Short mmCIF file of C-alpha atoms and ligand atoms in Angstrom, two decimals:
data_model
loop_
_atom_site.label_atom_id
_atom_site.label_comp_id
_atom_site.label_asym_id
_atom_site.label_seq_id
_atom_site.Cartn_x
_atom_site.Cartn_y
_atom_site.Cartn_z
CA UNK A 1286 107.31 11.92 105.13
CA UNK A 1287 110.60 10.10 104.66
CA UNK A 1288 113.83 10.16 106.63
CA UNK A 1289 117.27 9.68 105.08
CA UNK A 1290 120.14 7.45 106.12
CA UNK A 1291 123.32 7.58 104.02
CA UNK A 1292 125.71 4.68 104.50
CA UNK A 1293 129.17 5.49 103.11
CA UNK A 1294 130.27 9.12 103.28
CA UNK A 1295 132.87 9.24 100.52
CA UNK A 1296 132.77 11.00 97.18
CA UNK A 1297 129.29 9.78 96.31
CA UNK A 1298 127.55 9.82 99.72
CA UNK A 1299 129.01 13.04 101.10
CA UNK A 1300 130.06 14.74 97.87
CA UNK A 1301 126.94 14.11 95.78
CA UNK A 1302 123.97 12.77 97.76
CA UNK A 1303 124.14 15.08 100.79
CA UNK A 1304 124.19 18.37 98.82
CA UNK A 1305 121.60 17.20 96.28
CA UNK A 1306 119.24 16.02 99.02
CA UNK A 1307 119.78 19.18 101.08
CA UNK A 1308 118.62 21.23 98.09
CA UNK A 1309 115.81 18.86 97.09
CA UNK A 1310 114.33 18.83 100.60
CA UNK A 1311 113.35 22.49 100.28
CA UNK A 1312 112.06 22.11 96.70
CA UNK A 1313 109.92 18.99 97.06
CA UNK A 1314 107.33 19.70 99.74
CA UNK A 1315 105.56 16.88 101.52
CA UNK A 1316 108.14 14.18 100.82
CA UNK A 1317 111.05 14.68 103.23
CA UNK A 1318 110.68 14.58 107.02
CA UNK A 1319 111.90 17.64 108.91
CA UNK A 1320 114.93 15.86 110.34
CA UNK A 1321 118.63 16.05 109.48
CA UNK A 1322 120.11 13.46 107.15
CA UNK A 1323 121.77 10.73 109.21
CA UNK A 1324 125.10 9.38 107.96
CA UNK A 1325 127.18 6.34 108.91
CA UNK A 1326 130.76 5.72 107.84
CA UNK A 1327 133.13 4.41 110.48
CA UNK A 1328 136.04 5.06 108.11
CA UNK A 1329 135.26 8.69 107.34
CA UNK A 1330 133.49 10.36 110.28
CA UNK A 1331 135.63 13.45 111.00
CA UNK A 1332 135.69 14.64 107.39
CA UNK A 1333 131.94 14.20 107.08
CA UNK A 1334 130.76 16.53 109.87
CA UNK A 1335 128.52 19.35 108.66
CA UNK A 1336 125.37 21.20 109.71
CA UNK A 1337 122.76 19.34 107.69
CA UNK A 1338 124.14 15.93 108.62
CA UNK A 1339 123.91 13.98 111.85
CA UNK A 1340 126.68 11.41 112.12
CA UNK A 1341 125.85 8.11 113.82
CA UNK A 1342 128.69 5.94 115.09
CA UNK A 1343 127.11 2.75 113.79
CA UNK A 1344 124.11 1.45 111.86
CA UNK A 1345 122.55 0.30 115.12
CA UNK A 1346 122.87 3.84 116.52
CA UNK A 1347 121.36 5.22 113.28
CA UNK A 1348 118.38 2.92 113.72
CA UNK A 1349 117.80 4.45 117.16
CA UNK A 1350 117.70 7.92 115.59
CA UNK A 1351 115.33 6.97 112.76
CA UNK A 1352 112.12 5.07 112.09
CA UNK A 1353 113.21 2.24 109.72
CA UNK A 1354 109.66 1.98 108.36
CA UNK A 1355 109.86 5.59 107.16
CA UNK A 1356 113.50 5.82 106.09
CA UNK A 1357 115.22 5.64 102.72
CA UNK A 1358 118.71 4.15 103.04
CA UNK A 1359 121.29 5.29 100.49
CA UNK A 1360 123.98 2.63 100.05
CA UNK A 1361 126.98 4.66 98.94
CA UNK A 1362 129.64 2.14 99.87
CA UNK A 1363 132.02 0.57 97.35
CA UNK A 1364 130.70 -2.34 95.24
CA UNK A 1365 132.85 -4.86 97.14
CA UNK A 1366 130.78 -4.43 100.34
CA UNK A 1367 127.33 -4.11 98.70
CA UNK A 1368 125.82 -7.39 99.88
CA UNK A 1369 127.34 -7.25 103.36
CA UNK A 1370 126.03 -3.73 104.12
CA UNK A 1371 122.65 -4.54 102.58
CA UNK A 1372 122.35 -7.56 104.87
CA UNK A 1373 123.17 -5.39 107.90
CA UNK A 1374 120.64 -2.65 107.12
CA UNK A 1375 117.94 -5.22 106.30
CA UNK A 1376 118.55 -6.97 109.63
CA UNK A 1377 117.91 -3.66 111.40
CA UNK A 1378 114.48 -3.35 109.76
CA UNK A 1379 115.22 -0.90 106.94
CA UNK A 1380 113.52 -1.88 103.68
CA UNK A 1381 113.62 1.08 101.27
CA UNK A 1382 117.10 0.93 99.80
CA UNK A 1383 118.55 3.22 97.18
CA UNK A 1384 121.75 1.58 95.92
CA UNK A 1385 124.59 3.43 94.24
CA UNK A 1386 125.53 1.96 90.89
CA UNK A 1387 126.49 -0.66 90.02
CA UNK A 1388 123.77 -2.73 91.68
CA UNK A 1389 126.51 -5.37 92.11
CA UNK A 1390 130.09 -5.74 90.96
CA UNK A 1391 129.78 -9.40 89.92
CA UNK A 1392 127.20 -12.12 89.38
CA UNK A 1393 127.68 -13.77 92.78
CA UNK A 1394 127.00 -10.46 94.55
CA UNK A 1395 124.05 -9.83 92.25
CA UNK A 1396 122.49 -13.18 93.22
CA UNK A 1397 123.11 -12.45 96.88
CA UNK A 1398 121.56 -8.95 96.64
CA UNK A 1399 118.47 -10.26 94.83
CA UNK A 1400 118.04 -13.14 97.28
CA UNK A 1401 118.25 -10.73 100.22
CA UNK A 1402 115.74 -8.43 98.56
CA UNK A 1403 113.33 -11.32 98.08
CA UNK A 1404 113.74 -12.83 101.54
CA UNK A 1405 113.64 -9.53 103.44
CA UNK A 1406 111.03 -7.93 101.15
CA UNK A 1407 113.31 -5.01 100.37
CA UNK A 1408 112.27 -2.32 97.97
CA UNK A 1409 115.46 -1.76 95.97
CA UNK A 1410 116.22 0.95 93.49
CA UNK A 1411 119.46 2.03 91.86
CA UNK A 1412 120.90 5.51 91.49
CA UNK A 1413 120.90 6.02 87.72
CA UNK A 1414 121.04 9.73 86.86
CA UNK A 1415 121.30 9.11 83.12
CA UNK A 1416 117.96 7.32 83.11
CA UNK A 1417 116.37 10.42 84.64
CA UNK A 1418 118.15 12.93 82.50
CA UNK A 1419 116.31 15.33 80.21
CA UNK A 1420 118.82 14.49 77.47
CA UNK A 1421 117.96 10.78 77.73
CA UNK A 1422 114.25 11.60 77.57
CA UNK A 1423 114.85 13.61 74.41
CA UNK A 1424 116.86 10.77 72.85
CA UNK A 1425 114.25 8.15 73.72
CA UNK A 1426 111.55 10.36 72.23
CA UNK A 1427 113.59 11.00 69.10
CA UNK A 1428 114.30 7.31 68.50
CA UNK A 1429 110.63 6.51 69.19
CA UNK A 1430 109.42 9.18 66.75
CA UNK A 1431 111.71 8.15 63.91
CA UNK A 1432 111.39 4.42 64.54
CA UNK A 1433 114.22 2.12 65.61
CA UNK A 1434 115.07 1.42 61.94
CA UNK A 1435 116.34 4.97 61.60
CA UNK A 1436 119.25 4.28 63.98
CA UNK A 1437 122.36 2.76 62.38
CA UNK A 1438 124.74 2.65 65.36
CA UNK A 1439 125.29 4.21 68.75
CA UNK A 1440 128.52 5.09 70.50
CA UNK A 1441 128.91 6.37 74.06
CA UNK A 1442 132.14 8.02 75.20
CA UNK A 1443 132.79 8.38 78.93
CA UNK A 1444 136.26 9.78 79.44
CA UNK A 1445 137.71 11.43 82.49
CA UNK A 1446 141.02 11.73 84.28
CA UNK A 1447 140.76 9.42 87.30
CA UNK A 1448 144.32 9.20 88.52
CA UNK A 1449 144.11 10.43 92.11
CA UNK A 1450 141.18 8.24 93.10
CA UNK A 1451 142.45 5.13 91.34
CA UNK A 1452 145.89 5.56 92.93
CA UNK A 1453 144.58 6.32 96.42
CA UNK A 1454 141.43 4.20 96.93
CA UNK A 1455 140.41 0.73 95.97
CA UNK A 1456 136.69 1.53 95.98
CA UNK A 1457 136.64 0.19 92.41
CA UNK A 1458 138.67 -2.65 90.96
CA UNK A 1459 137.46 -2.47 87.35
CA UNK A 1460 137.02 0.44 84.94
CA UNK A 1461 133.86 -1.35 83.76
CA UNK A 1462 132.20 -0.35 87.07
CA UNK A 1463 133.06 3.35 87.05
CA UNK A 1464 131.24 5.04 84.15
CA UNK A 1465 130.07 2.14 81.99
CA UNK A 1466 127.02 1.21 84.15
CA UNK A 1467 125.44 4.56 83.19
CA UNK A 1468 126.05 3.98 79.48
CA UNK A 1469 124.88 0.36 79.45
CA UNK A 1470 121.64 1.28 81.26
CA UNK A 1471 121.06 4.06 78.77
CA UNK A 1472 121.70 1.79 75.77
CA UNK A 1473 119.30 -0.83 77.10
CA UNK A 1474 116.65 1.86 77.58
CA UNK A 1475 117.25 3.29 74.12
CA UNK A 1476 117.76 0.16 72.00
CA UNK A 1477 116.41 -2.76 74.04
CA UNK A 1478 118.15 -5.88 75.28
CA UNK A 1479 121.61 -6.82 74.00
CA UNK A 1480 124.43 -9.33 74.01
CA UNK A 1481 128.09 -8.47 74.52
CA UNK A 1482 130.04 -8.90 71.27
CA UNK A 1483 133.46 -7.77 72.46
CA UNK A 1484 135.21 -6.15 75.38
CA UNK A 1485 138.67 -4.94 76.32
CA UNK A 1486 140.12 -3.33 79.39
CA UNK A 1487 143.37 -1.60 80.28
CA UNK A 1488 145.50 -0.99 83.34
CA UNK A 1489 146.11 2.52 84.61
CA UNK A 1490 149.80 3.39 84.45
CA UNK A 1491 151.50 6.38 86.02
CA UNK A 1492 155.29 6.25 85.90
CA UNK A 1493 156.23 2.90 87.35
CA UNK A 1494 152.90 2.43 89.12
CA UNK A 1495 150.21 0.24 87.62
CA UNK A 1496 146.63 -0.04 88.83
CA UNK A 1497 145.25 -3.20 87.24
CA UNK A 1498 142.09 -2.88 85.17
CA UNK A 1499 141.51 0.78 86.01
CA UNK A 1500 142.83 2.45 82.84
CA UNK A 1501 139.78 2.08 80.67
CA UNK A 1502 137.00 -0.10 79.34
CA UNK A 1503 135.57 -0.73 75.91
CA UNK A 1504 132.58 -2.91 75.19
CA UNK A 1505 130.48 -3.64 72.16
CA UNK A 1506 126.84 -4.66 72.24
CA UNK A 1507 124.53 -6.16 69.67
CA UNK A 1508 120.93 -5.30 70.44
CA UNK A 1509 118.03 -7.63 69.68
CA UNK A 1510 116.87 -5.35 66.86
CA UNK A 1511 120.27 -5.75 65.15
CA UNK A 1512 121.72 -2.35 66.07
CA UNK A 1513 125.31 -2.26 67.30
CA UNK A 1514 126.43 0.01 70.09
CA UNK A 1515 129.67 0.57 71.92
CA UNK A 1516 130.90 2.14 75.14
CA UNK A 1517 134.35 3.68 75.37
CA UNK A 1518 135.64 4.83 78.74
CA UNK A 1519 139.20 6.10 79.09
CA UNK A 1520 139.99 6.85 82.74
CA UNK A 1521 143.38 8.34 81.87
CA UNK A 1522 141.96 10.98 79.52
CA UNK A 1523 143.07 14.59 80.04
CA UNK A 1524 139.51 15.93 79.74
CA UNK A 1525 136.05 14.86 80.84
CA UNK A 1526 133.57 13.88 78.22
CA UNK A 1527 130.19 12.17 78.40
CA UNK A 1528 128.95 11.98 74.87
CA UNK A 1529 126.52 9.84 72.92
CA UNK A 1530 126.52 9.73 69.12
CA UNK A 1531 123.68 8.15 67.19
CA UNK A 1532 124.44 7.43 63.56
CA UNK A 1533 121.06 7.89 61.82
CA UNK A 1534 119.97 6.96 58.32
CA UNK A 1535 119.72 10.62 57.42
CA UNK A 1536 122.36 12.24 59.63
CA UNK A 1537 123.45 12.07 63.24
CA UNK A 1538 122.44 12.96 66.78
CA UNK A 1539 125.12 14.02 69.26
CA UNK A 1540 124.29 14.44 72.94
CA UNK A 1541 126.60 15.71 75.66
CA UNK A 1542 125.62 14.86 79.23
CA UNK A 1543 126.58 17.32 81.96
CA UNK A 1544 130.11 16.44 83.05
CA UNK A 1545 129.78 17.49 86.70
CA UNK A 1546 127.60 19.00 89.40
CA UNK A 1547 129.24 22.40 88.88
CA UNK A 1548 127.59 22.84 85.47
CA UNK A 1549 124.44 20.83 85.04
CA UNK A 1550 123.71 21.64 81.42
CA UNK A 1551 123.41 19.17 78.55
CA UNK A 1552 123.72 19.71 74.82
CA UNK A 1553 121.95 18.13 71.89
CA UNK A 1554 122.99 18.51 68.27
CA UNK A 1555 120.80 17.03 65.55
CA UNK A 1556 121.95 16.83 61.95
CA UNK A 1557 119.33 15.78 59.46
CA UNK A 1558 119.65 15.95 55.68
CA UNK A 1559 122.64 18.25 56.06
CA UNK A 1560 120.93 20.72 58.39
CA UNK A 1561 122.16 21.00 62.01
CA UNK A 1562 120.37 22.36 65.08
CA UNK A 1563 121.94 22.67 68.53
CA UNK A 1564 120.28 23.07 71.91
CA UNK A 1565 121.63 23.64 75.40
CA UNK A 1566 119.40 22.93 78.39
CA UNK A 1567 119.49 22.42 82.15
CA UNK A 1568 119.82 18.75 83.08
CA UNK A 1569 120.21 18.15 86.81
CA UNK A 1570 119.81 14.42 86.47
CA UNK A 1571 120.99 13.35 89.93
CA UNK A 1572 118.39 15.58 91.61
CA UNK A 1573 115.75 14.23 89.22
CA UNK A 1574 116.81 10.66 89.99
CA UNK A 1575 116.80 11.02 93.78
CA UNK A 1576 113.51 12.94 93.94
CA UNK A 1577 111.90 10.38 91.61
CA UNK A 1578 113.00 7.59 93.95
CA UNK A 1579 111.64 9.39 97.04
CA UNK A 1580 108.31 10.10 95.34
CA UNK A 1581 108.06 6.43 94.41
CA UNK A 1582 108.84 5.33 97.97
CA UNK A 1583 106.38 7.87 99.37
CA UNK A 1584 103.60 6.66 97.06
CA UNK A 1585 104.37 2.93 97.46
CA UNK A 1586 103.09 0.35 94.96
CA UNK A 1587 105.04 -1.70 92.42
CA UNK A 1588 107.08 1.24 91.20
CA UNK A 1589 108.18 2.21 94.73
CA UNK A 1590 111.66 3.63 94.54
CA UNK A 1591 111.50 4.21 90.82
CA UNK A 1592 111.29 0.76 89.21
CA UNK A 1593 113.87 -0.24 86.57
CA UNK A 1594 115.37 -3.02 88.71
CA UNK A 1595 115.29 -5.47 85.78
CA UNK A 1596 117.30 -3.06 83.65
CA UNK A 1597 119.94 -2.72 86.38
CA UNK A 1598 120.13 -6.48 86.81
CA UNK A 1599 120.70 -6.83 83.06
CA UNK A 1600 123.36 -4.09 83.20
CA UNK A 1601 125.30 -6.04 85.85
CA UNK A 1602 125.00 -9.23 83.77
CA UNK A 1603 126.32 -7.55 80.63
CA UNK A 1604 129.17 -5.87 82.50
CA UNK A 1605 130.10 -9.19 84.12
CA UNK A 1606 130.25 -10.76 80.66
CA UNK A 1607 132.32 -7.81 79.38
CA UNK A 1608 134.80 -8.21 82.26
CA UNK A 1609 135.05 -11.93 81.51
CA UNK A 1610 135.81 -11.28 77.84
CA UNK A 1611 138.24 -8.46 78.66
CA UNK A 1612 140.15 -10.75 81.03
CA UNK A 1613 140.58 -13.25 78.19
CA UNK A 1614 141.84 -10.71 75.64
CA UNK A 1615 145.58 -10.93 74.98
CA UNK A 1616 147.97 -8.98 77.19
CA UNK A 1617 149.79 -6.12 75.49
CA UNK A 1618 146.83 -5.29 73.30
CA UNK A 1619 146.01 -1.81 72.25
CA UNK A 1620 144.14 0.67 74.36
CA UNK A 1621 140.53 -0.34 74.90
CA UNK A 1622 139.65 3.01 73.48
CA UNK A 1623 142.23 3.16 70.72
CA UNK A 1624 141.77 2.42 67.05
CA UNK A 1625 143.96 -0.62 66.61
CA UNK A 1626 142.47 -3.24 68.87
CA UNK A 1627 140.95 -6.27 67.22
CA UNK A 1628 137.70 -5.37 68.91
CA UNK A 1629 137.75 -1.86 67.53
CA UNK A 1630 138.50 -3.17 64.07
CA UNK A 1631 135.23 -5.05 63.91
CA UNK A 1632 133.17 -2.79 66.08
CA UNK A 1633 130.66 -0.11 65.56
CA UNK A 1634 133.57 2.31 66.06
CA UNK A 1635 135.42 1.06 63.04
CA UNK A 1636 132.73 0.65 60.46
CA UNK A 1637 129.55 2.28 61.54
CA UNK A 1638 129.99 4.77 64.29
CA UNK A 1639 129.99 8.41 63.37
CA UNK A 1640 132.78 8.69 65.93
CA UNK A 1641 135.17 6.93 63.60
CA UNK A 1642 136.09 9.85 61.46
CA UNK A 1643 133.54 12.56 61.09
CA UNK A 1644 132.79 13.70 64.62
CA UNK A 1645 134.34 17.05 65.46
CA UNK A 1646 136.05 15.44 68.42
CA UNK A 1647 137.54 12.59 66.49
CA UNK A 1648 140.50 14.44 65.06
CA UNK A 1649 141.64 15.77 68.40
CA UNK A 1650 140.52 12.83 70.47
CA UNK A 1651 142.80 11.86 73.30
CA UNK A 1652 142.25 8.31 72.21
CA UNK A 1653 143.35 8.71 68.64
CA UNK A 1654 146.70 7.31 67.60
CA UNK A 1655 149.25 9.94 68.53
CA UNK A 1656 148.72 10.76 72.18
CA UNK A 1657 151.66 9.65 74.35
CA UNK A 1658 149.25 8.26 76.92
CA UNK A 1659 148.23 5.61 74.43
CA UNK A 1660 151.55 3.92 74.92
CA UNK A 1661 150.84 3.44 78.61
CA UNK A 1662 147.36 2.17 77.88
CA UNK A 1663 148.56 -0.03 75.09
CA UNK A 1664 150.34 -2.25 77.57
CA UNK A 1665 147.14 -2.88 79.44
CA UNK A 1666 145.42 -6.12 78.91
N1 NAD B 2948 132.66 8.98 92.97
C1 NAD B 2948 131.65 9.32 92.23
O1 NAD B 2948 131.62 10.39 91.59
C2 NAD B 2948 130.47 8.41 92.14
C3 NAD B 2948 129.44 8.86 91.40
C4 NAD B 2948 128.36 8.07 91.30
C5 NAD B 2948 128.33 6.84 91.91
N2 NAD B 2948 129.36 6.37 92.61
C6 NAD B 2948 129.24 5.02 93.21
O2 NAD B 2948 129.12 5.14 94.62
C7 NAD B 2948 129.76 4.03 95.27
C8 NAD B 2948 130.80 4.57 96.23
O3 NAD B 2948 131.79 5.23 95.48
P1 NAD B 2948 132.60 6.45 96.07
O4 NAD B 2948 133.31 7.04 94.92
O5 NAD B 2948 131.74 7.33 96.92
O6 NAD B 2948 133.66 5.67 97.00
P2 NAD B 2948 134.51 6.30 98.19
O7 NAD B 2948 135.64 5.37 98.41
O8 NAD B 2948 134.78 7.73 97.95
O9 NAD B 2948 133.51 6.22 99.44
C9 NAD B 2948 133.03 5.03 99.97
C10 NAD B 2948 132.86 5.22 101.47
O10 NAD B 2948 132.22 4.06 101.99
C11 NAD B 2948 132.75 3.86 103.29
N3 NAD B 2948 132.50 2.48 103.71
C12 NAD B 2948 133.11 1.34 103.29
N4 NAD B 2948 132.57 0.27 103.92
C13 NAD B 2948 131.60 0.75 104.74
C14 NAD B 2948 130.68 0.15 105.64
N5 NAD B 2948 130.66 -1.19 105.83
N6 NAD B 2948 129.82 0.94 106.32
C15 NAD B 2948 129.82 2.28 106.15
N7 NAD B 2948 130.67 2.92 105.31
C16 NAD B 2948 131.55 2.15 104.61
C17 NAD B 2948 134.23 4.19 103.15
O11 NAD B 2948 134.82 4.50 104.42
C18 NAD B 2948 134.19 5.39 102.22
O12 NAD B 2948 134.17 6.63 102.94
C19 NAD B 2948 130.38 3.20 94.14
O13 NAD B 2948 129.56 2.11 93.85
C20 NAD B 2948 130.45 4.16 92.96
O14 NAD B 2948 130.38 3.51 91.72
C21 NAD B 2948 130.44 7.15 92.75
#
């Protein structure tokens, strides 16, 4: 039976992990110890108090309340303090660590995290709801059934309005770390390894205020099998959208991931030889992800915590390369998600992606040419 320690009680720790775990504990018998979740966040204690959560003033105090050998630690702190907090929990004897994405925000942190894991024999896993989603499973199966040659291009759109959080907290310093880690992990799972072929970012602008690098991210990948994919994430969009479009040799596949915990349903639309079918199904991917990790930790072995570490390492490497390329792209360029950037002109979006002109969303897309917001984004770098 496993205990839970959540480090970092912000949007992810308190807003997502605590409620999901509270529900999962009653649905997954034999895995969770009969003990409240323990939380630590010196910066956010008063807001965090609730019945199913025991707040500890420090990690040391949390260790006194828990058995480190039988505890899963959720690291829900911002990427900038990943390695530092990991070092602290490891020094206190905790070894089963479930890290919020991204595994690391840059290559130096990644090296540090992996070194710590090796030296302290930590069993790391990464919170990756999209990899545990029913929609992803359906897509992987579909691509497997039809053969990779049937896929022409893939485009993932991850838009949401993220003004309040970007203006009020510095938990993230790059739009590439907000939504893109989910998409890159998914693309690696679906299409295999890849190289970055282009990337652009944008600042977030509201009136006279600018938040550097937080307006949006666009990256293009070339997978080893020759398929191109792209990720477009506009964090100044007026609506939320988490969509994947596969351009197929005989049609298209459009998947919509659930956009929030308040409605955990996904959609899948398959068009083949002119005939379209559409399905809607429950897809509570965060619950699936967390319970999978706990089962893995409970069972032990090589897959303890859920496996996939190599894929998350590769995701960090590709995002680091994308950030490097985006930083080099000329200032004053077009929106990373607009149609006029040099990257977009040569990308899957321009020539191959079904998003370019035929998707139902394309005509009304907040990232098409006429939205006033584009002007603000277009001054990003
Ligand atoms: N916000 C989301 O919807 C969401 C969803 C999935 C994943 N994530 C990921 O979760 C991580 C955290 O993001 P967030 O949005 O929850 O950030 P947040 O700013 O809302 O919360 C982070 C919390 O960590 C605390 N903290 C900072 N340093 C700490 C330390 N040394 N010890 C203990 N607590 C510390 C802060 O006080 C804050 O309350 C990020 O990597 C993010 O990508 C966020």
